[in-house]
XYZ file of C-alpha atoms in Angstrom:
705
model
C 146.737 113.969 136.545
C 149.330 112.578 134.138
C 151.079 114.951 131.705
C 149.495 115.006 128.244
C 152.565 113.514 126.590
C 152.470 110.513 128.925
C 148.747 110.000 128.366
C 149.226 110.053 124.590
C 152.119 107.627 124.875
C 150.080 105.175 126.921
C 147.191 105.451 124.462
C 149.444 104.900 121.458
C 151.119 101.932 123.110
C 147.703 100.312 123.553
C 146.736 100.663 119.907
C 149.208 98.291 118.201
C 148.042 95.363 120.311
C 144.433 96.024 119.328
C 145.335 96.578 115.692
C 147.450 93.431 115.563
C 144.615 91.395 117.024
C 142.220 92.737 114.433
C 144.575 92.329 111.489
C 145.182 88.677 112.340
C 141.581 87.709 113.058
C 141.164 84.239 111.625
C 137.451 83.926 112.398
C 138.293 80.496 113.680
C 135.503 78.377 115.042
C 132.713 79.784 112.874
C 131.980 76.269 111.639
C 131.463 74.798 115.112
C 128.842 75.675 117.750
C 129.625 78.934 119.570
C 128.000 82.050 120.967
C 127.192 84.703 118.387
C 129.883 87.386 118.169
C 131.012 90.399 116.186
C 133.015 88.238 113.786
C 129.847 86.397 112.852
C 128.058 89.707 112.370
C 130.757 91.267 110.194
C 130.969 88.291 107.851
C 127.243 87.832 107.261
C 125.788 88.194 103.770
C 123.428 91.172 103.669
C 120.385 90.622 101.474
C 118.544 93.710 100.200
C 116.691 95.443 97.381
C 114.189 92.737 96.282
C 112.807 93.181 92.747
C 110.146 90.963 91.181
C 110.187 90.495 87.412
C 107.085 91.897 85.651
C 105.502 88.449 85.426
C 106.309 87.660 89.060
C 108.331 84.557 88.224
C 111.829 85.775 89.082
C 113.334 87.627 92.014
C 116.408 89.801 91.573
C 118.096 91.141 94.678
C 121.364 92.435 96.065
C 123.774 90.683 98.405
C 126.617 92.462 100.125
C 129.401 90.149 101.289
C 132.471 91.189 103.255
C 135.996 91.169 101.914
C 137.640 91.347 105.316
C 141.192 91.477 103.989
C 140.279 94.473 101.814
C 138.231 95.998 104.660
C 135.132 96.582 102.558
C 131.827 95.222 101.410
C 131.367 93.717 97.947
C 128.001 93.918 96.169
C 126.546 91.325 93.828
C 123.208 90.692 92.127
C 121.402 87.347 92.433
C 118.354 85.971 90.629
C 116.007 83.274 91.935
C 113.496 81.378 89.799
C 110.465 81.433 92.082
C 108.498 78.965 89.951
C 111.231 76.337 90.139
C 111.856 77.163 93.780
C 108.314 76.179 94.643
C 109.163 72.726 93.287
C 111.956 72.527 95.829
C 115.705 72.959 96.375
C 116.439 75.644 93.766
C 118.997 78.160 94.964
C 119.591 81.753 93.881
C 122.151 82.265 91.128
C 124.740 85.021 91.290
C 124.446 86.716 87.901
C 126.498 89.886 88.437
C 129.570 90.678 90.513
C 130.430 94.150 91.825
C 126.976 95.354 90.875
C 124.003 96.953 92.624
C 120.554 98.508 92.103
C 119.304 95.860 89.671
C 116.006 96.633 87.918
C 114.032 94.569 85.431
C 113.464 95.707 81.873
C 109.850 96.213 80.820
C 109.799 92.820 79.051
C 111.461 91.040 81.995
C 114.281 89.629 79.852
C 117.073 91.950 80.980
C 118.440 93.464 84.138
C 119.707 97.008 84.350
C 122.137 97.744 87.145
C 124.902 100.044 88.351
C 128.589 99.139 88.291
C 131.864 100.982 88.116
C 134.114 101.147 85.065
C 137.358 103.069 85.278
C 136.316 104.304 88.709
C 133.045 105.855 87.412
C 129.613 104.407 88.229
C 127.690 103.668 85.032
C 124.419 102.046 83.982
C 124.689 98.549 82.523
C 122.329 95.961 81.044
C 122.544 92.180 81.291
C 120.440 90.245 78.764
C 119.489 86.985 80.432
C 116.317 86.059 78.560
C 116.024 82.618 76.970
C 113.497 80.807 74.816
C 111.710 79.274 77.786
C 112.484 81.768 80.534
C 115.691 83.274 81.795
C 119.009 81.602 81.135
C 120.526 81.627 84.606
C 122.903 78.740 84.023
C 125.191 80.830 81.820
C 126.946 83.919 83.132
C 125.192 87.134 82.119
C 126.734 89.049 79.226
C 126.774 92.651 80.500
C 126.653 95.675 78.217
C 127.563 99.183 79.364
C 124.763 101.535 78.290
C 125.798 104.867 79.836
C 129.130 106.565 79.201
C 128.908 109.743 81.242
C 132.043 111.346 82.698
C 130.421 111.498 86.155
C 129.231 108.890 88.658
C 125.616 107.865 88.205
C 123.904 108.421 91.550
C 120.472 106.876 90.959
C 118.175 105.915 88.083
C 114.634 104.820 87.216
C 113.390 103.206 83.998
C 110.316 104.507 82.188
C 107.190 102.312 82.123
C 107.789 101.397 78.465
C 111.517 100.870 79.007
C 112.511 103.319 76.262
C 114.044 105.981 78.482
C 115.510 106.429 81.938
C 115.766 109.059 84.644
C 119.323 109.677 85.829
C 120.718 111.620 88.776
C 124.184 113.194 88.577
C 125.982 115.519 90.973
C 126.830 118.624 88.930
C 127.694 122.279 89.123
C 124.315 123.824 88.328
C 125.844 126.580 86.185
C 127.426 123.982 83.894
C 125.526 123.245 80.692
C 126.975 119.741 80.348
C 128.237 116.852 82.462
C 131.583 117.302 80.739
C 131.783 120.846 82.085
C 131.348 119.577 85.644
C 134.001 116.907 85.080
C 136.493 119.435 83.736
C 135.902 121.844 86.601
C 136.221 119.096 89.216
C 139.466 117.851 87.609
C 140.900 121.364 87.576
C 140.056 121.726 91.251
C 141.829 118.464 92.075
C 144.972 119.666 90.272
C 145.016 123.057 91.997
C 147.855 123.228 94.526
C 145.804 125.616 96.673
C 143.570 123.496 98.914
C 141.279 126.127 100.423
C 137.530 126.322 99.852
C 135.603 129.566 100.231
C 132.024 129.170 101.495
C 129.344 131.838 101.377
C 126.447 129.871 102.902
C 125.539 126.710 104.822
C 125.709 123.712 104.463
C 129.478 123.777 104.742
C 129.418 120.083 105.584
C 126.649 117.509 106.050
C 126.757 114.140 107.864
C 130.157 112.866 106.672
C 130.838 115.033 103.606
C 132.140 118.546 102.998
C 130.107 120.600 100.514
C 131.769 120.812 97.089
C 129.397 123.223 95.347
C 127.639 120.483 93.373
C 123.982 119.438 93.422
C 122.254 116.181 92.592
C 120.214 117.040 89.505
C 117.664 115.042 87.525
C 118.208 114.158 83.862
C 116.431 112.015 81.282
C 117.806 110.082 78.330
C 116.374 107.723 75.704
C 117.921 104.461 74.561
C 118.932 104.353 70.886
C 118.327 101.366 68.604
C 121.405 99.686 70.085
C 120.236 100.220 73.653
C 122.802 102.939 74.324
C 122.372 106.272 76.100
C 123.832 109.593 74.943
C 126.837 110.911 76.854
C 124.951 114.143 77.569
C 121.387 113.557 78.869
C 118.631 116.190 79.042
C 118.414 118.205 82.255
C 114.917 118.217 83.780
C 115.582 120.146 87.000
C 116.861 123.298 85.364
C 116.708 126.270 87.738
C 116.241 124.043 90.799
C 118.663 124.908 93.620
C 118.349 121.629 95.469
C 119.291 117.960 95.404
C 117.340 115.263 93.534
C 117.439 112.865 95.218
C 118.065 114.551 98.558
C 121.431 114.314 100.288
C 122.744 112.302 101.956
C 120.281 109.369 102.004
C 117.844 109.990 99.140
C 117.150 107.441 96.403
C 115.025 106.832 93.309
C 111.818 106.766 95.373
C 112.016 110.574 95.208
C 111.306 110.725 91.462
C 108.929 108.930 89.086
C 107.642 108.816 85.528
C 103.980 109.435 84.803
C 102.366 106.231 83.443
C 102.251 107.656 79.909
C 105.905 108.689 80.124
C 105.097 112.281 79.176
C 105.782 113.827 82.587
C 108.135 113.330 85.495
C 107.512 113.948 89.187
C 110.196 114.621 91.769
C 110.576 116.077 95.244
C 113.190 118.597 96.298
C 113.975 121.148 98.974
C 114.896 124.497 97.445
C 118.127 125.312 99.239
C 118.916 129.014 99.010
C 120.292 130.285 102.313
C 117.767 128.427 104.470
C 118.653 124.810 103.700
C 120.068 123.975 107.180
C 116.912 125.115 108.970
C 114.225 124.159 106.438
C 112.339 120.915 105.855
C 110.193 122.421 103.119
C 110.388 119.752 100.446
C 107.884 120.063 97.608
C 106.712 117.821 94.786
C 107.252 119.092 91.224
C 106.086 118.060 87.767
C 108.110 118.640 84.596
C 107.570 117.585 80.954
C 109.765 114.634 80.049
C 111.416 116.595 77.254
C 112.346 119.431 79.614
C 110.534 121.924 77.368
C 109.280 123.967 80.313
C 110.366 124.646 83.860
C 109.330 122.307 86.701
C 106.038 123.281 88.358
C 105.603 123.138 92.147
C 102.484 121.096 92.946
C 102.595 121.436 96.759
C 103.659 125.042 97.321
C 100.890 125.686 99.850
C 102.368 123.249 102.381
C 105.510 124.694 104.005
C 106.382 121.346 105.596
C 107.749 118.178 103.971
C 106.120 116.803 100.763
C 107.895 113.883 99.102
C 107.908 110.413 97.487
C 105.526 110.893 94.531
C 103.600 107.858 93.252
C 101.269 108.416 90.252
C 98.176 106.270 89.907
C 98.240 103.746 87.019
C 95.641 105.760 85.083
C 97.678 108.959 85.538
C 94.807 110.893 87.094
C 95.978 111.003 90.715
C 99.308 111.641 92.351
C 99.928 110.132 95.779
C 102.698 111.420 98.011
C 103.682 111.744 101.668
C 103.312 115.005 103.543
C 104.095 116.367 106.979
C 102.174 119.241 108.536
C 104.754 120.914 110.804
C 107.465 123.008 109.127
C 110.974 122.463 110.433
C 110.173 119.063 111.955
C 111.748 115.954 110.420
C 109.930 113.498 112.716
C 106.378 114.682 112.114
C 103.866 112.089 110.948
C 103.891 111.480 107.197
C 100.304 111.519 105.923
C 99.386 109.904 102.601
C 98.035 112.613 100.325
C 96.124 112.341 97.052
C 96.298 115.107 94.433
C 93.750 115.222 91.614
C 95.933 116.284 88.703
C 92.998 117.670 86.722
C 91.483 119.873 89.426
C 94.386 120.402 91.815
C 92.260 119.253 94.771
C 94.025 117.346 97.534
C 92.866 115.169 100.397
C 94.463 112.950 103.025
C 93.965 109.279 102.285
C 94.696 107.942 105.790
C 93.647 110.585 108.359
C 92.745 108.007 111.014
C 95.945 105.951 110.789
C 98.264 107.175 113.549
C 101.438 105.852 111.967
C 104.098 107.403 109.729
C 104.632 105.342 106.560
C 107.704 105.205 104.361
C 107.917 105.416 100.564
C 105.062 103.720 98.721
C 104.185 101.351 95.876
C 100.782 101.186 94.165
C 98.877 98.170 92.838
C 98.261 97.735 89.119
C 94.561 98.570 89.542
C 95.306 101.689 91.584
C 93.139 100.565 94.485
C 95.892 99.840 97.018
C 99.018 101.567 98.253
C 101.750 99.614 100.026
C 104.067 101.037 102.676
C 106.001 100.015 105.778
C 105.810 101.778 109.151
C 106.996 101.356 112.733
C 104.254 99.741 114.780
C 104.683 98.937 118.498
C 108.142 97.441 118.242
C 107.605 95.870 114.802
C 108.096 97.269 111.290
C 105.479 95.547 109.102
C 104.194 96.082 105.584
C 100.719 97.604 105.255
C 98.127 97.908 102.500
C 96.180 101.188 102.382
C 92.983 101.541 100.387
C 93.095 104.568 98.083
C 89.309 104.917 98.251
C 88.695 105.010 102.007
C 92.098 104.872 103.727
C 91.442 101.519 105.356
C 94.739 100.025 106.539
C 95.522 96.299 106.592
C 98.669 94.776 108.047
C 100.190 92.281 105.605
C 103.210 90.853 107.448
C 103.822 89.327 110.843
C 106.304 90.146 113.585
C 109.716 91.468 112.641
C 110.706 94.113 110.137
C 110.124 94.434 106.395
C 113.254 96.163 105.107
C 112.222 96.212 101.453
C 109.509 94.831 99.177
C 108.430 94.473 95.560
C 104.997 94.028 94.002
C 104.249 92.365 90.642
C 101.653 90.024 89.171
C 99.644 89.924 92.420
C 102.704 88.762 94.351
C 104.717 90.367 97.120
C 108.415 89.775 97.640
C 109.545 90.974 101.068
C 113.001 91.331 102.595
C 112.354 90.604 106.267
C 114.338 90.114 109.472
C 113.917 90.082 113.246
C 116.016 90.153 116.403
C 117.249 86.593 115.852
C 117.631 86.459 112.065
C 119.153 88.715 109.404
C 117.293 89.536 106.198
C 115.995 86.838 103.897
C 113.360 86.984 101.173
C 109.746 85.873 101.602
C 107.161 85.436 98.857
C 103.463 86.014 99.483
C 100.309 86.911 97.653
C 99.477 90.596 97.257
C 97.292 90.259 100.354
C 100.217 88.967 102.400
C 98.769 85.467 102.558
C 100.713 82.224 102.139
C 104.047 83.812 103.002
C 106.975 81.458 102.378
C 110.701 81.937 102.906
C 112.503 81.610 99.558
C 116.131 82.409 100.441
C 118.286 81.074 103.254
C 121.426 83.155 103.309
C 123.580 82.763 106.433
C 121.598 79.649 107.414
C 124.658 77.470 107.946
C 126.422 80.152 109.980
C 123.356 80.687 112.144
C 123.173 76.977 112.887
C 126.535 77.295 114.607
C 126.201 80.772 116.117
C 123.860 80.600 119.111
C 121.709 83.675 119.800
C 119.574 84.754 122.754
C 115.797 84.597 123.057
C 113.903 87.858 123.488
C 110.637 89.107 124.897
C 108.792 92.426 124.688
C 107.208 93.807 127.848
C 105.062 96.795 128.787
C 104.970 98.952 131.895
C 103.515 102.186 133.230
C 105.915 104.951 132.224
C 105.779 108.738 132.479
C 102.340 110.001 133.519
C 101.269 106.360 133.922
C 101.216 105.960 130.125
C 102.019 102.572 128.604
C 105.604 102.186 127.425
C 107.212 99.169 125.749
C 110.662 97.630 125.966
C 112.286 94.302 125.401
C 114.750 91.968 127.092
C 117.191 89.648 125.359
C 118.437 86.665 127.327
C 122.138 85.820 127.191
C 123.214 82.897 125.060
C 123.126 79.635 127.030
C 120.757 81.189 129.556
C 120.176 78.974 132.584
C 117.151 79.448 134.855
C 118.109 80.447 138.378
C 121.307 82.220 137.348
C 121.763 85.988 137.203
C 123.576 87.854 134.444
C 125.193 91.257 133.940
C 123.134 93.694 131.886
C 123.722 95.938 128.893
C 121.073 98.686 129.125
C 120.936 100.042 125.569
C 119.429 103.495 124.896
C 118.350 104.073 121.311
C 119.151 107.076 119.154
C 117.048 109.304 116.956
C 115.605 110.294 119.350
C 112.550 109.757 117.151
C 113.354 106.100 116.495
C 112.860 102.775 118.226
C 114.589 99.563 119.222
C 112.419 97.245 117.157
C 112.173 93.570 116.378
C 114.767 93.758 113.605
C 118.342 92.778 112.844
C 121.089 95.395 113.000
C 124.699 95.606 111.897
C 125.574 98.360 114.360
C 123.742 98.049 117.698
C 122.813 94.389 117.551
C 121.684 93.062 120.962
C 122.879 89.578 120.026
C 126.520 90.701 120.115
C 126.001 91.420 123.830
C 123.944 88.284 124.473
C 126.769 86.285 122.936
C 129.183 87.837 125.453
C 127.059 86.619 128.356
C 125.062 89.802 128.927
C 121.333 90.211 129.166
C 120.060 93.204 127.213
C 117.355 95.634 128.274
C 116.090 98.441 126.070
C 113.176 100.868 126.435
C 111.157 102.639 123.731
C 110.691 105.789 125.784
C 108.504 108.803 124.972
C 109.804 110.111 121.667
C 109.993 106.662 120.070
C 108.234 105.912 116.796
C 105.470 103.381 116.210
C 103.271 104.318 119.167
C 101.353 107.258 117.702
C 102.457 110.766 116.813
C 101.625 112.261 120.206
C 103.976 109.756 121.820
C 106.724 110.691 119.345
C 106.143 114.427 119.796
C 106.400 114.150 123.587
C 110.196 114.306 123.585
C 110.558 117.654 121.809
C 111.650 120.275 124.341
C 111.941 117.596 127.022
C 115.001 115.515 126.169
C 115.987 114.878 129.760
C 112.457 114.719 131.201
C 109.859 112.163 130.092
C 112.416 109.857 128.422
C 114.467 109.707 131.621
C 111.340 108.906 133.629
C 110.557 106.083 131.195
C 114.091 104.723 131.409
C 113.981 104.726 135.205
C 110.551 103.101 135.363
C 111.442 100.631 132.600
C 114.622 99.585 134.418
C 112.641 99.070 137.608
C 109.952 97.094 135.764
C 112.503 94.891 134.020
C 114.306 94.098 137.291
C 110.992 93.175 138.881
C 109.829 90.977 136.000
C 113.061 89.258 134.976
C 114.880 87.872 138.004
C 117.882 86.815 135.934
C 118.904 90.481 135.532
C 121.683 91.402 137.953
C 120.938 95.029 138.755
C 124.255 95.338 140.597
C 126.238 94.503 137.456
C 124.780 96.739 134.791
C 126.165 99.257 132.299
C 124.212 101.802 130.244
C 125.226 102.587 126.687
C 123.901 104.482 123.700
C 124.703 106.434 120.536
C 123.547 109.772 119.108
C 120.529 110.704 121.255
C 121.337 107.559 123.233
C 124.769 109.096 123.708
C 123.193 112.344 124.844
C 121.140 110.401 127.389
C 124.252 108.552 128.547
C 125.963 111.869 129.295
C 122.750 113.110 130.931
C 122.318 110.125 133.251
C 126.021 110.331 134.135
C 125.068 113.424 136.094
C 121.454 112.870 137.140
C 120.914 109.067 137.366
C 124.228 107.356 137.818
C 123.353 105.204 140.839
C 122.538 101.905 139.068
C 125.487 101.794 136.685
C 128.882 100.158 136.973
C 129.988 101.725 133.689
C 128.806 103.811 130.761
C 129.524 103.726 127.025
C 128.859 106.821 124.953
C 129.038 106.785 121.156
C 128.770 110.099 119.271
C 126.650 111.722 121.963
C 125.734 115.356 122.672
C 127.783 116.594 125.627
C 127.120 120.359 125.433
C 123.716 121.282 123.967
C 124.630 124.918 123.425
C 127.864 124.183 121.551
C 126.100 121.434 119.602
C 123.845 123.976 117.888
C 126.771 125.987 116.569
C 128.877 122.945 115.593
C 126.271 120.784 113.853
C 124.729 121.175 110.387
C 121.002 120.288 110.402
C 119.774 123.294 112.356
C 116.093 122.497 111.818
C 116.527 119.577 114.187
C 118.108 121.625 116.969
C 115.615 124.460 116.627
C 112.566 122.195 116.691
C 113.802 120.102 119.607
C 114.740 123.166 121.660
C 111.939 125.519 120.675
C 114.145 128.018 118.838
C 117.747 129.121 118.541
C 120.134 129.380 121.507
C 120.365 133.136 121.032
C 116.576 133.488 121.248
C 115.822 130.684 123.729
C 119.082 130.067 125.669
C 117.240 128.624 128.677
C 115.894 125.760 126.568
C 119.395 124.634 125.639
C 120.550 124.735 129.249
C 117.549 123.007 130.820
C 118.773 119.494 130.013
C 122.406 120.208 129.179
C 124.750 117.397 130.331
C 127.754 119.731 130.576
C 126.095 121.489 133.532
C 126.198 118.306 135.637
C 129.817 117.210 135.205
C 130.430 117.892 138.881
C 128.160 114.915 139.674
C 129.798 112.456 137.279
C 131.336 109.420 138.982
C 130.815 106.334 136.776
C 133.646 104.995 134.549
C 132.953 105.829 130.916
C 134.172 104.714 127.480
C 133.680 107.356 124.789
C 133.689 106.559 121.074
C 133.577 109.430 118.588
C 134.529 109.636 114.917
C 136.399 112.360 113.083
C 134.030 112.573 110.118
C 130.874 112.810 112.226
C 129.447 116.197 111.260
C 126.011 115.405 112.685
C 127.468 115.420 116.217
C 131.038 116.703 115.791
C 133.967 115.088 117.555
C 134.439 118.154 119.770
C 131.493 116.851 121.785
C 133.307 113.601 122.578
C 136.610 115.383 123.216
C 134.922 117.729 125.665
C 133.379 114.860 127.598
C 136.667 112.958 127.716
C 138.407 116.087 128.996
C 135.785 116.363 131.751
C 136.250 112.737 132.781
C 140.029 112.916 132.795
C 140.103 116.201 134.684
C 137.770 114.756 137.325
C 139.897 111.647 137.670
C 137.122 109.264 136.612
C 138.320 106.065 134.890
C 137.746 106.685 131.213
C 138.896 105.809 127.705
C 138.475 107.491 124.326
C 138.309 105.538 121.053
C 138.298 107.595 117.864
C 137.972 106.676 114.199
C 139.286 109.416 111.900
C 137.779 107.727 108.822
C 134.222 107.112 110.074
C 131.134 109.339 110.247
C 128.120 109.086 112.582
C 128.363 105.309 112.213
C 131.272 102.883 112.279
C 130.985 101.069 108.967
C 134.315 99.572 107.898
C 134.614 95.874 108.867
C 137.884 96.177 110.797
C 136.672 99.282 112.594
C 133.423 97.536 113.516
C 135.344 94.651 115.046
C 137.588 97.046 116.962
C 134.549 98.996 118.198
C 132.762 95.884 119.444
C 135.867 94.423 121.042
C 136.576 97.686 122.895
C 132.990 97.982 124.139
C 132.850 94.329 125.237
C 136.139 94.650 127.103
C 134.872 97.765 128.879
C 131.612 96.114 129.938
C 133.361 92.996 131.191
C 135.957 94.996 133.085
C 133.378 96.807 135.196
C 130.756 94.067 135.592
C 133.107 91.265 136.602
C 132.155 89.447 139.796
């Protein structure tokens, strides 16, 4: 084994060449026919957040472009006249630069949005109304309407447009936003850098705890359309985050239709936050005159995403039944606000929907859900729970409902997101934007096909295969066998900016992936099957799926295949390194769990570990050792690339360092790529290119003829 100093020297010598290549990427050839690659992926425009105007005529939406030189994404807001578009050849107009979260005013003549001024995120308004519709030919004249000293985290306008809900991260013992600002500034100026913690979370995902909570406020617009510097706190006495950290948004709070009350969901933190999923839905008067009231206290599992009926009589929300389980099925619940009675709207629908929208007549709820490899939009009857699928194959990543129209942001394995307009029933769907169309004409992608096979216990399991670009019948191709994360997730028919199969197909690889037991979209029993059995049923499915794919698709070269995965997929990569390494020429592990026992003590969301392992490691140590990859290092033999990031607090970098130590000590060819400035995902454009280039080089090295 080489001395540590020599190993570090060799590693450091390798980095400048990689960095120089990345810093001088010219993205040459993007305008001529070529195989799809990471440079195409990084530079694509990302369409999101569709919002129909109240009359259904206009679509506002966000587009994130990439400033590669600055190594960041840049957000903008576009508007499309759907009436003129139907007449042909009308393109979206960029109305706002460096802006996001655009929402229509109640009269449809203005857009509210978030943008930074002086480094602080504020609420703005752009008045774009004209005498005969919106004036999109002239640049919008933006007006700053909030002037708070803190970043605005999220907002939602009232139904009448006279007030707005605002979320700010504050010290809960501060009476004003200014107090929080002053305390934070004093902390930044303090030459002592230590932080004293008295409870968990100490850190979460990619952020260290700073003692502040997201809290919910309300403010009214004055006669000039301005908001007061100090809004009214609605969540007084609530020790929790509204919206939830780190991924919550405005779907977690809502105005009542009459504007007199506000609903929100929150998990009361206390000392149990890291091992509790007990979110509840609260109601509070809009003037904050009394304390918030818990409406779902009887359910100790997750209650969230409140949606009041248009007449204000019912409150719909999503609820899980199993405490401490984040991947339980979300049921749609209805609460009669007069009597307090509740019932499940969709008891016979074995899917787990996301946040909802309700029709103007209150008869239909809309929600997306994983469904056998697709992620469609569904309509659910509020009267009888009947479920109707509204969209075709692919994934609906966002949607908006207005004036009996649906605007959907949809993608699939061959196309990134664009917008589609349909009736409220999903009929007559028509594509209305064509971002990235010219680039996709030149960047060739691979065809794909879903297949089914008999998996664990002879139960039906689904996977898919992506053919390499320029596939030729009769030839065989090396294989990237991708294992998805979650583990309660799925490799679906949707576009991705992280694990995109087309980046491998463009390199000449076929791709095989399996939605093993534990995946979502196949019924809750199928999802539940992985808990307590991480290395059991899923491994059986992966083995049987690999065998089925080799038998069905003769172009797969089973002698030139590498397995790779992230998060749970990374765990499985470490696991198969010891118990199923025969088929693989190489392995790639991104942010995987190497030592299950140490993982519990190093991670932050303890509810996940405790549910998946049936308790704590001090109460149930055998459960953590049953499928622990660290116990099988003696059987490792396959070359492995490990990628792990310094700011990943979900699966801390010590897991990747431990695995790399094991590989090096055993003399197995191995490399370690770290990103000190990334979390559980690699997000920065230059880092993404470096990640993909390193993985592609590793695969090609070990699968070469």
